[in-house]
Tab-separated table of C-alpha atoms and ligand atoms in Angstrom:
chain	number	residue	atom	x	y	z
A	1	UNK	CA	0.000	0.000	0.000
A	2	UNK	CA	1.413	3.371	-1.102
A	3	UNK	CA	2.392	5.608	1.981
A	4	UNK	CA	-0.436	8.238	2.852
A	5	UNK	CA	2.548	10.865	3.013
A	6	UNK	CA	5.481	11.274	0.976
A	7	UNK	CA	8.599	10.010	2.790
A	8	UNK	CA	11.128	12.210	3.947
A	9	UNK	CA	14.485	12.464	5.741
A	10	UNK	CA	14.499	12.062	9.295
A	11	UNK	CA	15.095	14.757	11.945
A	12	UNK	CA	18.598	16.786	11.908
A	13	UNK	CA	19.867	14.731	8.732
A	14	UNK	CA	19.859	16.046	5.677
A	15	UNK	CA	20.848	14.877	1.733
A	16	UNK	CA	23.674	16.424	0.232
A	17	UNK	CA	22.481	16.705	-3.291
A	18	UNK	CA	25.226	16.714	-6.483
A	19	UNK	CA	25.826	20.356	-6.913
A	20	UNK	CA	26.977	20.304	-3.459
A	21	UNK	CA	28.587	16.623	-3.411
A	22	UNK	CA	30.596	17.733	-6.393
A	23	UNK	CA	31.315	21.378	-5.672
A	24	UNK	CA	32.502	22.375	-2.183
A	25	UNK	CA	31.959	18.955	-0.690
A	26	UNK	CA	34.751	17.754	-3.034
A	27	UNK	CA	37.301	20.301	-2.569
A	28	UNK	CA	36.906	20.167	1.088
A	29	UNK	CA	37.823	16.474	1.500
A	30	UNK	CA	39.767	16.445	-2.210
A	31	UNK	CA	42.075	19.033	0.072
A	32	UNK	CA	42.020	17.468	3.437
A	33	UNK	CA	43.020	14.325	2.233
A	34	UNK	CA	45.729	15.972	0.323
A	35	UNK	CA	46.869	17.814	3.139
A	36	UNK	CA	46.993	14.821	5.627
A	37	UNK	CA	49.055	12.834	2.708
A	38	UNK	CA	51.169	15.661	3.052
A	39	UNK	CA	52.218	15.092	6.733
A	40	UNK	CA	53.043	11.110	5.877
A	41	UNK	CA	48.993	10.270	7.228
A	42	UNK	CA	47.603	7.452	6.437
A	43	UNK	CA	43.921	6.491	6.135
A	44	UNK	CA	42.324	4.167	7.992
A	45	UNK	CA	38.515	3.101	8.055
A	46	UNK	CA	37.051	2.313	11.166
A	47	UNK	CA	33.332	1.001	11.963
A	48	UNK	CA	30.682	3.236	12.029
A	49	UNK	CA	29.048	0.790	15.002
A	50	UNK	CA	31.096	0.312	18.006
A	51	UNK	CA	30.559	-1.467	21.131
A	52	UNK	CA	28.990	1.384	23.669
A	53	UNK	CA	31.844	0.284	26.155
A	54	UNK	CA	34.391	2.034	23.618
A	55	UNK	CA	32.562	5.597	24.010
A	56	UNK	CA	30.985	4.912	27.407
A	57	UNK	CA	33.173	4.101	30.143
A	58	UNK	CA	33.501	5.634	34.285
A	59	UNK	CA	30.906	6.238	35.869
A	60	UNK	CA	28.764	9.737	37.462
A	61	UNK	CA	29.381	12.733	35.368
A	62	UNK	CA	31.472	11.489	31.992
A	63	UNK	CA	29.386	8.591	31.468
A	64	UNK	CA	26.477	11.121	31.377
A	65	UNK	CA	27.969	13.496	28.989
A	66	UNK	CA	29.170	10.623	26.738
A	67	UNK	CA	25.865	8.887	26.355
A	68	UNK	CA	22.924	11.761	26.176
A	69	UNK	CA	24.349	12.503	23.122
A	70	UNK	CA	24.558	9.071	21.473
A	71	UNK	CA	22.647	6.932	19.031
A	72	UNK	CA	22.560	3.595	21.565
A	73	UNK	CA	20.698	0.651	20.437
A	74	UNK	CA	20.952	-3.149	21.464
A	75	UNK	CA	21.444	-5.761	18.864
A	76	UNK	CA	19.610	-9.279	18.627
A	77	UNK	CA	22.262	-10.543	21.030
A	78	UNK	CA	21.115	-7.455	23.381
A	79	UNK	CA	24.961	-6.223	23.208
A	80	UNK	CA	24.779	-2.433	23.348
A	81	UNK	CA	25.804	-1.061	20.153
A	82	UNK	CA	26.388	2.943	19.184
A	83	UNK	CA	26.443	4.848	16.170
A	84	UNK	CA	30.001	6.856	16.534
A	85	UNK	CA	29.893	10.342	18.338
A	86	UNK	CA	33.437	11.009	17.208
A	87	UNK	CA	36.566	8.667	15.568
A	88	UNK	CA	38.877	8.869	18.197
A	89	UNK	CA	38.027	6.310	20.325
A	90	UNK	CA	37.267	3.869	17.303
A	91	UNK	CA	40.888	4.523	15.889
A	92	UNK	CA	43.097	4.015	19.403
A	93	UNK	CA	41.035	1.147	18.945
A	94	UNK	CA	41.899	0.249	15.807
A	95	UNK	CA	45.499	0.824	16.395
A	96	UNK	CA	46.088	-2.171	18.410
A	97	UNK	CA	43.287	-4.529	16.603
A	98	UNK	CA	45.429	-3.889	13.315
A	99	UNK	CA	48.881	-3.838	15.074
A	100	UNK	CA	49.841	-0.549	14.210
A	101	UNK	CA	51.008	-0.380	17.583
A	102	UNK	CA	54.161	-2.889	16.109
A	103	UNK	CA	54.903	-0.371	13.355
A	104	UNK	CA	56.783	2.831	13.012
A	105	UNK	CA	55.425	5.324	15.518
A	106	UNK	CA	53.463	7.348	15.935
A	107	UNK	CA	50.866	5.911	13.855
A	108	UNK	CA	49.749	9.193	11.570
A	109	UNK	CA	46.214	7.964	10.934
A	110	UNK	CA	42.913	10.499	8.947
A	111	UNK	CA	39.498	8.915	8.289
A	112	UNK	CA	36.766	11.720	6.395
A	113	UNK	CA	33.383	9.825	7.287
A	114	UNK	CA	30.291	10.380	9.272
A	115	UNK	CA	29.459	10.968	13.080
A	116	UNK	CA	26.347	10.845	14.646
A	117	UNK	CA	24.926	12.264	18.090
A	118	UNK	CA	21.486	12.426	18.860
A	119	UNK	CA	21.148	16.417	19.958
A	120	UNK	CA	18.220	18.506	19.709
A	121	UNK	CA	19.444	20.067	15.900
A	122	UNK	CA	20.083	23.467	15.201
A	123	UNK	CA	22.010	25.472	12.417
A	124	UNK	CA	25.056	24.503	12.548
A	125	UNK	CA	24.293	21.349	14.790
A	126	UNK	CA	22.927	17.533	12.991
A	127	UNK	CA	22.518	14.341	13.985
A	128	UNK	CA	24.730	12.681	10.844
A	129	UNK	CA	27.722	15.308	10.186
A	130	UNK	CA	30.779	14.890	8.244
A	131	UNK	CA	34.198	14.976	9.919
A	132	UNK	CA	37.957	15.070	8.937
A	133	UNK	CA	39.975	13.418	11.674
A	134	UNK	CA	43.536	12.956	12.013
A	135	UNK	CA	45.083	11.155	15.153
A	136	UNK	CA	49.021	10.988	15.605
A	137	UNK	CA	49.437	7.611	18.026
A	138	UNK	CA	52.467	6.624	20.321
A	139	UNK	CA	54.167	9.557	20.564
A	140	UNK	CA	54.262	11.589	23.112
A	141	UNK	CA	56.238	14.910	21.826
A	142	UNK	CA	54.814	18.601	21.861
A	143	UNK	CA	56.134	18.932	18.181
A	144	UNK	CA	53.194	17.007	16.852
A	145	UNK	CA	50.620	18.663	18.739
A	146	UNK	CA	51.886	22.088	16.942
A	147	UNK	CA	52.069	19.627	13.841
A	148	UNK	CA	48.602	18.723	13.358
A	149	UNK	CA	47.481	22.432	14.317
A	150	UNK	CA	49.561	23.438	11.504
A	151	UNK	CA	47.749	21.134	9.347
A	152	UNK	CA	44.785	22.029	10.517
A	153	UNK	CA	45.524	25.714	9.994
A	154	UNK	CA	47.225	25.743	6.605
A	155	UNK	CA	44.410	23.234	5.268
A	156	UNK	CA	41.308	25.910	6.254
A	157	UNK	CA	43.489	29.016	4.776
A	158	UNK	CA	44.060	27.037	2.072
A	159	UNK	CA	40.507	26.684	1.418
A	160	UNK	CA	40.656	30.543	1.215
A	161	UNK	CA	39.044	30.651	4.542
A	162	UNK	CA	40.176	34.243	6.419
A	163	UNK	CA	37.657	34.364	9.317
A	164	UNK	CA	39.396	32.202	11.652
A	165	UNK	CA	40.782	32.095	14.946
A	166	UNK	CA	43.045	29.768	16.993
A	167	UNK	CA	42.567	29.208	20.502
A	168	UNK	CA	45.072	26.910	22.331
A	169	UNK	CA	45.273	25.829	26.309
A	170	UNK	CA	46.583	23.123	28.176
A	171	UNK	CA	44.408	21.154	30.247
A	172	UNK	CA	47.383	19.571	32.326
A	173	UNK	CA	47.910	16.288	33.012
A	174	UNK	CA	46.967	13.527	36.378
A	175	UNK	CA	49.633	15.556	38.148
A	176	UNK	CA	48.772	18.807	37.859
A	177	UNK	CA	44.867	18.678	37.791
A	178	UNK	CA	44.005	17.634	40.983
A	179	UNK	CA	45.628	20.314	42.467
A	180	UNK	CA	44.013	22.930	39.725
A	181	UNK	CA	40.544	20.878	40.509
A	182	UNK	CA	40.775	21.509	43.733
A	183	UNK	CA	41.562	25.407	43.317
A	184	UNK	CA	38.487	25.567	41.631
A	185	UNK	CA	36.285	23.787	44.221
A	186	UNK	CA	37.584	26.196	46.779
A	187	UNK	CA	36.620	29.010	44.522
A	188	UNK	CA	33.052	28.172	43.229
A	189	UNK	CA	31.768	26.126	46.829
A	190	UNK	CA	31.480	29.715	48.902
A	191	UNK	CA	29.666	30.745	44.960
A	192	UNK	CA	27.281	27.791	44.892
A	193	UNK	CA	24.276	28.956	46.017
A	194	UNK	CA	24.620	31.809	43.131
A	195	UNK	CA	25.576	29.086	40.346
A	196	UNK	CA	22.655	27.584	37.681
A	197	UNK	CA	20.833	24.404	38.783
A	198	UNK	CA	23.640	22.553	36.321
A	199	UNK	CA	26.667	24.221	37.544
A	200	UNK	CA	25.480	23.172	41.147
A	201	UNK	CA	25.256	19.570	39.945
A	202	UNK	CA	28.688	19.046	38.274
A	203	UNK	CA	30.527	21.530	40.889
A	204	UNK	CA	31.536	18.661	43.267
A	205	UNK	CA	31.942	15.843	40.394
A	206	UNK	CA	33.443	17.665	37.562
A	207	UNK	CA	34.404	21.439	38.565
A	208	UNK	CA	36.093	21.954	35.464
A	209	UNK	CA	32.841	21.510	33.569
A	210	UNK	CA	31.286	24.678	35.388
A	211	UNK	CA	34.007	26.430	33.424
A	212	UNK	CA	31.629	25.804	30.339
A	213	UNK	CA	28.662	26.910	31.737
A	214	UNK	CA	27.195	29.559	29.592
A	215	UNK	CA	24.743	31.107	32.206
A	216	UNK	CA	27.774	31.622	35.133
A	217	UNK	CA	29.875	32.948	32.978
A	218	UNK	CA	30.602	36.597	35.181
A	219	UNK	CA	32.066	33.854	38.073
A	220	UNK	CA	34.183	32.006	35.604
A	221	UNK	CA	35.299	34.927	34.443
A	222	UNK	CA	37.288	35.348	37.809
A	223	UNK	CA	38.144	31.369	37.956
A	224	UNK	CA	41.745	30.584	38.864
A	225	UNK	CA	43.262	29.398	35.499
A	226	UNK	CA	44.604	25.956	34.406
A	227	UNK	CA	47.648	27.915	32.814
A	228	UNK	CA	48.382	29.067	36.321
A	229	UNK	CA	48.450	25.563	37.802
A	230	UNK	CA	50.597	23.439	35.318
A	231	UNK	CA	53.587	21.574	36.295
A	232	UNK	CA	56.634	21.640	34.906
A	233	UNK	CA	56.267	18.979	32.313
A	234	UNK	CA	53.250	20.319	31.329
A	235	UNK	CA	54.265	23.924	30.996
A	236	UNK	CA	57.479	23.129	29.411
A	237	UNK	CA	55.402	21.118	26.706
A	238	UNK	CA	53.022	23.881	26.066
A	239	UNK	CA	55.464	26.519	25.593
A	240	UNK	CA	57.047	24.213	23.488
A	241	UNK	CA	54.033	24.328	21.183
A	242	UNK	CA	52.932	27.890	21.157
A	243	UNK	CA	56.867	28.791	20.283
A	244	UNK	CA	56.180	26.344	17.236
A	245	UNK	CA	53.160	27.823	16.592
A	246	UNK	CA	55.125	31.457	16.389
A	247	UNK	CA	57.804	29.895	14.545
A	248	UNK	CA	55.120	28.140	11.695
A	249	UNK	CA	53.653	32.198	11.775
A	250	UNK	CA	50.509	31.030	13.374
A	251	UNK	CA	48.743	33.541	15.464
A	252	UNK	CA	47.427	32.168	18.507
A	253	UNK	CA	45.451	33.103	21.172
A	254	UNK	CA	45.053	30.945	25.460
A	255	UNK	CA	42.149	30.148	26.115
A	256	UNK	CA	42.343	28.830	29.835
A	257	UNK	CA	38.600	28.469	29.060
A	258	UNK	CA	38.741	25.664	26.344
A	259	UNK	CA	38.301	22.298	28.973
A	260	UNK	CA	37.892	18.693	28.597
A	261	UNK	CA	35.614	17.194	30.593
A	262	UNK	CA	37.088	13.719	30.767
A	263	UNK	CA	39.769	12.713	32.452
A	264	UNK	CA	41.948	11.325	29.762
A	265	UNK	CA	42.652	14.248	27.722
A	266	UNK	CA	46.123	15.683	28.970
A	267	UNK	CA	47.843	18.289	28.141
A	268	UNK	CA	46.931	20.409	24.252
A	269	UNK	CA	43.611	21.397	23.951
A	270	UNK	CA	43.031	23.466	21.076
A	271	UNK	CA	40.112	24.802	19.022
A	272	UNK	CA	39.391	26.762	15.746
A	273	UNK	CA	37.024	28.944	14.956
A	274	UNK	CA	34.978	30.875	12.333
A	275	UNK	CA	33.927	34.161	12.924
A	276	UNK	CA	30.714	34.492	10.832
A	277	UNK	CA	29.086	31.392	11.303
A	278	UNK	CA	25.902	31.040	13.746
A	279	UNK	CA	27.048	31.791	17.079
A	280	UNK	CA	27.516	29.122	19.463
A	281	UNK	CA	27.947	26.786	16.976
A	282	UNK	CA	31.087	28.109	15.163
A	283	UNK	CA	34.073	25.942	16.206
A	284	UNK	CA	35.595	24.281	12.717
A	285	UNK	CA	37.797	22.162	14.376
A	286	UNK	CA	38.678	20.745	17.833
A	287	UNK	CA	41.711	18.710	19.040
A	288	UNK	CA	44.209	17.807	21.427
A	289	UNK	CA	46.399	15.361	23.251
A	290	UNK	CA	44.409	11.942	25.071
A	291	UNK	CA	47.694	10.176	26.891
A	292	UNK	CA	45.247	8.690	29.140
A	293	UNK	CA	42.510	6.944	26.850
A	294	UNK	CA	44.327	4.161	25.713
A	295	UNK	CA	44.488	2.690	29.208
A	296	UNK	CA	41.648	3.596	29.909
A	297	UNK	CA	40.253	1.375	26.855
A	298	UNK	CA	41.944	-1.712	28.141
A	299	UNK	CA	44.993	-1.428	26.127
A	300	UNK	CA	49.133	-0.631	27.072
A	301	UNK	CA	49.153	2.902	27.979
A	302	UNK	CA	50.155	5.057	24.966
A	303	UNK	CA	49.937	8.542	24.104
A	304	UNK	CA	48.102	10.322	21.391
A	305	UNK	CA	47.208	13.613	19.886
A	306	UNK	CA	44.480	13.993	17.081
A	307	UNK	CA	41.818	16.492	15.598
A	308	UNK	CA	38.187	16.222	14.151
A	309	UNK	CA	37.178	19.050	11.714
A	310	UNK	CA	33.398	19.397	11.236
A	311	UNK	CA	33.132	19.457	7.132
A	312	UNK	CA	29.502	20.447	7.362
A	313	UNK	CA	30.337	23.629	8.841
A	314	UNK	CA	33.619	24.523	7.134
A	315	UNK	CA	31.304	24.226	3.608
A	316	UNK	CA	28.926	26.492	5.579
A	317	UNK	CA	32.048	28.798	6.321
A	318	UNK	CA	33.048	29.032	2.598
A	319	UNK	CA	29.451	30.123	1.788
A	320	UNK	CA	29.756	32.852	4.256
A	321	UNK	CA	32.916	34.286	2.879
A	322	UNK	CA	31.370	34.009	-0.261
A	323	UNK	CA	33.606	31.413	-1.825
A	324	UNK	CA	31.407	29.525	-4.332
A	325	UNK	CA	32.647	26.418	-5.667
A	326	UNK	CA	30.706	25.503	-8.915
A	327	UNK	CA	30.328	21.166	-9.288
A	328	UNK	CA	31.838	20.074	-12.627
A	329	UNK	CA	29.232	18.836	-14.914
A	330	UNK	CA	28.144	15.211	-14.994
A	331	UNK	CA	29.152	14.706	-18.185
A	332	UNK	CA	31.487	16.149	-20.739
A	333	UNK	CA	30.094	14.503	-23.613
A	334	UNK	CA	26.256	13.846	-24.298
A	335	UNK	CA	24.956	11.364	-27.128
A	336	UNK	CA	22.146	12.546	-28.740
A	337	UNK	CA	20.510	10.038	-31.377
A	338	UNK	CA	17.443	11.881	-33.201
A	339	UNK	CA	14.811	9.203	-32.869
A	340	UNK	CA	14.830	6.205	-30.785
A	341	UNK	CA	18.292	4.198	-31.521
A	342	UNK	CA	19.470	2.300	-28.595
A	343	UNK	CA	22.212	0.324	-30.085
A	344	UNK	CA	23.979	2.630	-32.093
A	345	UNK	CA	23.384	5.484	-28.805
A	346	UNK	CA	25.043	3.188	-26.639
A	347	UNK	CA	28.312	2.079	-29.334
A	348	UNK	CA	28.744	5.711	-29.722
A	349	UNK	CA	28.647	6.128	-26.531
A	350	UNK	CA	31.453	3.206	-25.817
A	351	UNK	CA	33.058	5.524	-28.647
A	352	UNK	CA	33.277	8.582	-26.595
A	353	UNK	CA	33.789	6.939	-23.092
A	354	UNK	CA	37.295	6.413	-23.944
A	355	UNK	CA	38.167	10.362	-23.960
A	356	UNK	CA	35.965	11.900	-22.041
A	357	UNK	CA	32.696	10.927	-19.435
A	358	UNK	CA	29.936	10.484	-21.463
A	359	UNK	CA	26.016	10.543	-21.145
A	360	UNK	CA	23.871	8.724	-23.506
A	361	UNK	CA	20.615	9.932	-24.271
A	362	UNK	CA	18.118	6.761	-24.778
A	363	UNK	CA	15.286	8.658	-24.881
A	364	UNK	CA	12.406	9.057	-27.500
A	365	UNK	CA	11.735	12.824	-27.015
A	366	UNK	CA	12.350	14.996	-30.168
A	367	UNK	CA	16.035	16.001	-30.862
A	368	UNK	CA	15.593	19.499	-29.657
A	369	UNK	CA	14.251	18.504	-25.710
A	370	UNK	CA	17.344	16.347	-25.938
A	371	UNK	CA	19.595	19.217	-26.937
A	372	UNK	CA	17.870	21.667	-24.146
A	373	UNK	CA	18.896	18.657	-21.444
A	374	UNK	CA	22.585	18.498	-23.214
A	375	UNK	CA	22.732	22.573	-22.238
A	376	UNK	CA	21.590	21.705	-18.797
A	377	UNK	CA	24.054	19.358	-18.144
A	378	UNK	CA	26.805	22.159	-19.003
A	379	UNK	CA	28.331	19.136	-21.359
A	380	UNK	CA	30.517	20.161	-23.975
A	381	UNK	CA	30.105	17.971	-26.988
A	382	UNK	CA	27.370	16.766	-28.465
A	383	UNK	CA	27.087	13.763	-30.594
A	384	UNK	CA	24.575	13.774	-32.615
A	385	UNK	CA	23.169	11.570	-35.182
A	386	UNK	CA	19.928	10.284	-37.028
A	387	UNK	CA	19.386	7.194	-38.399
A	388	UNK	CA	20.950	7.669	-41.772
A	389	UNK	CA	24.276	8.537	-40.307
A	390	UNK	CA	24.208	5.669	-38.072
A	391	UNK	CA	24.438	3.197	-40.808
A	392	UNK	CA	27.192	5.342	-42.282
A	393	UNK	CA	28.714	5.179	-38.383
A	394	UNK	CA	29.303	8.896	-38.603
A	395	UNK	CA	28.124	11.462	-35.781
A	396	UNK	CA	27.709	15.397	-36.287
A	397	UNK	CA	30.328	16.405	-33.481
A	398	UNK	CA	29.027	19.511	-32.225
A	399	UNK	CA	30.880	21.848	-29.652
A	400	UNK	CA	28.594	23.347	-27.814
A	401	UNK	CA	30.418	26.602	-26.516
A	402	UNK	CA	31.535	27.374	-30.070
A	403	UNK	CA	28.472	26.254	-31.620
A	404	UNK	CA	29.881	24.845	-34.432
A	405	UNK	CA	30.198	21.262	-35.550
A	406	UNK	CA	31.444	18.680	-37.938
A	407	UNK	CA	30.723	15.131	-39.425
A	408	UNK	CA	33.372	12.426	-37.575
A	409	UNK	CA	33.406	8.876	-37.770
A	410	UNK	CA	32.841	6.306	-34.595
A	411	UNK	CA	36.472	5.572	-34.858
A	412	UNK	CA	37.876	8.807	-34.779
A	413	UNK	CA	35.982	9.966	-32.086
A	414	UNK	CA	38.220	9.152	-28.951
A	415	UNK	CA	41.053	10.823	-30.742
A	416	UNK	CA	39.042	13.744	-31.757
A	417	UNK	CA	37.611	14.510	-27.962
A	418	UNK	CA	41.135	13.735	-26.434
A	419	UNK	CA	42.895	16.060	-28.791
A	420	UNK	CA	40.228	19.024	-28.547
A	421	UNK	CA	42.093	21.918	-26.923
B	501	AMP	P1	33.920	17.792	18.907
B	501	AMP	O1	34.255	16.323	18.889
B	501	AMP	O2	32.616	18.084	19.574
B	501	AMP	O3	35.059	18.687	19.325
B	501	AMP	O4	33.645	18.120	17.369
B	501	AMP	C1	34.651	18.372	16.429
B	501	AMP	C2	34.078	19.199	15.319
B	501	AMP	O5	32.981	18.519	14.690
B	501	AMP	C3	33.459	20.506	15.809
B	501	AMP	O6	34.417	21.503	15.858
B	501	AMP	C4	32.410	20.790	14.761
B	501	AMP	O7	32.974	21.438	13.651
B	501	AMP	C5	31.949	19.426	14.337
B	501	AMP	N1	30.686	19.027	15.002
B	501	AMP	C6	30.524	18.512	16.232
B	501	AMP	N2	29.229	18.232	16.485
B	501	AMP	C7	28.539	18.587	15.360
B	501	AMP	C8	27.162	18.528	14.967
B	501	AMP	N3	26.224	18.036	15.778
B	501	AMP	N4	26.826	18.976	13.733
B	501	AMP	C9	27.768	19.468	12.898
B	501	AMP	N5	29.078	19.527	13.196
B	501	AMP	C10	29.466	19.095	14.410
């Protein structure tokens, strides 16, 4: 039975039709992939279903964070089963399942591919977007922290993209934070009373995550700083990556503001942003170093660094600086038989193939609505023949931004269409 209503797209997905696919879509990726080639990355293609263990693990506050976002389903075995909220956990994953872990290190690793979380959607915010990640595993030097920001960097100007800022901070490391944690539960507990109903909540399990609430922002304002509480080690390392930030030309500004709310990010934290996309929802790109999650997964402790870009918004970005990316057309060549003449359509079609990509036209409409859907296409050539000249196995080759044409045989046409200038 049909469906009373058309069907449509779910909520906070959307289709990403040709013109789009094939115009910025393609450059985007076309130029992340080239840039993380660039840097000796690799890629790697992990499942988009993981075990919920992967993405959900501790308990109290992180679990909660982690899992009111996700896509969490139980399969016929009733194992719990999610639909990726991000790659990283997937590839530190992956690193020891495929034994990169035995090869050179660090393992420079990118994946372009969907992620799903199940927010409320917004502009700027869907359930199924599009990231570029790039993780640098087992290797635990400042230097490719300021690395992959460099790649991140060079990769959005080279998009043409101006409106963007970076923001770094370090979020320390197990021996600096509790001390920093605790600085900031001696701060906001005489506050608490004052703080929203959330900040009150995560003050005594997660203080750092009042540091993100929007609505108490005039007390964070006055928070002690992170940057103020690092050790050595982790002070050294990220004055080690801001001076290769200066030395790469990057401009940079802290952010003691940009947090982590889990415990196994260490150290880097680092976001970029765009300055005329909707509001909240304008970071590009967010990364940093995770020494802590392999262990935490159940695997040899091992350090990490790594970046997702959201595409979806850097295509939004591009729009907004007015940087239009036309898709090329579907075809170059279009094969236009006057009449209804499968066989010799598609030989001449096999013809042209060879040079160039090639769309036949198998239709019965009259010549003429075949020539308007040959302009539409934004094809070149035409190939046009009736039925006369396909028993002579000729075409009329017509060019169709010079308008003019001439009589070719089958044979000659791969030549001809390779040669054209
Ligand atoms: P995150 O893992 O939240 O730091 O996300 C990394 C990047 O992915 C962000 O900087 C955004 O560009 C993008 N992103 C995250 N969530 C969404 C979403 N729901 N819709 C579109 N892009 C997103």
């Amino acid at each position: 039975m049909p469906a009373s209503q058309p069907i449509k797209a779910t909520r906070g997905v959307r289709d990403i039709p040709p013109s789009d696919w094939a115009g910025p879509w393609r450059i985007v990726i076309g130029q992340a992939t080239e840039s993380a080639e660039n840097y000796g990355n690799q890629a790697i293609e992990t499942p988009v279903i993981e075990p919920a263990e992967l993405v959900e693990r501790g308990v109290g506050e992180s679990t909660d964070i982690v899992t009111k976002e996700m896509f969490r389903f139980q399969d016929r075995g009733e194992r719990w089963l999610v639909l990726r909220p991000e790659f990283t956990a997937g590839v530190v994953r992956a690193y020891f399942e495929t034994g990169l872990n035995q090869g050179p290190q660090p393992a420079r690793l990118y994946s372009v591919g969907p992620s799903f979380r199940a927010e409320r959607p917004q502009a700027g915010r869907y359930r199924q977007f599009y990231q570029f990640n790039v993780e640098a595993i087992g290797d635990p030097s400042p230097a490719l922290d300021a690395e992959l920001i460099e790649m991140a960097w060079n990769w959005l100007g080279g998009l043409g993209l101006g409106e963007v800022s970076l923001q770094v901070n370090s979020v320390g490391d197990a021996k600096c934070r509790p001390a920093y944690r605790q600085a900031l539960l001696d701060y906001f507990r005489p506050l608490k009373a004052q703080l929203s109903h959330d900040s009150q909540t995560r003050l005594e399990v997660n203080p750092l995550r009042v540091l993100d609430s929007k609505e108490d922002q005039r007390f964070v304002e006055a928070a002690p700083r992170i940057t103020d509480h690092l050790c050595e080690d982790c002070k050294a390392a990220f004055d080690e990556v801001r001076r290769l930030l200066d030395q790469a030309q990057i401009p940079h500004t802290v952010n003691p503001r940009i947090v982590r709310g889990l415990d196994y990010y260490t150290r880097t934290a680092f976001e970029i942003h765009h300055q005329l996309i909707g509001g909240a929802q304008n970071a590009l790109c967010g990364g940093g170093r995770y020494d802590g999650l392999a262990e935490e997964l159940g695997w040899p402790a091992t350090p990490g660094v790594g970046f997702a870009a959201g595409l979806d918004r850097i295509v939004s970005a591009l729009s907004s600086e007015g940087i239009e990316v036309i898709a090329p057309p579907a075809a170059e060549v279009i094969v236009v038989p006057d009449g209804y003449q499968p066989e010799a359509a598609a030989v001449v079609g096999r013809f042209c193939r060879q040079a160039l990509p090639t769309w036949v036209d198998y239709s019965d409409r009259s010549l003429r609505a075949k020539m308007r859907t040959a302009g539409k296409l934004g094809a070149r050539w035409a190939a046009i023949f009736n039925a006369d000249e396909a028993a002579r196995q000729v075409v009329q080759l017509r060019d169709l931004n010079a308008g003019e044409q001439r009589e070719m045989p089958w044979d000659d046409l791969p030549a001809a269409l390779v040669q054209a200038p």
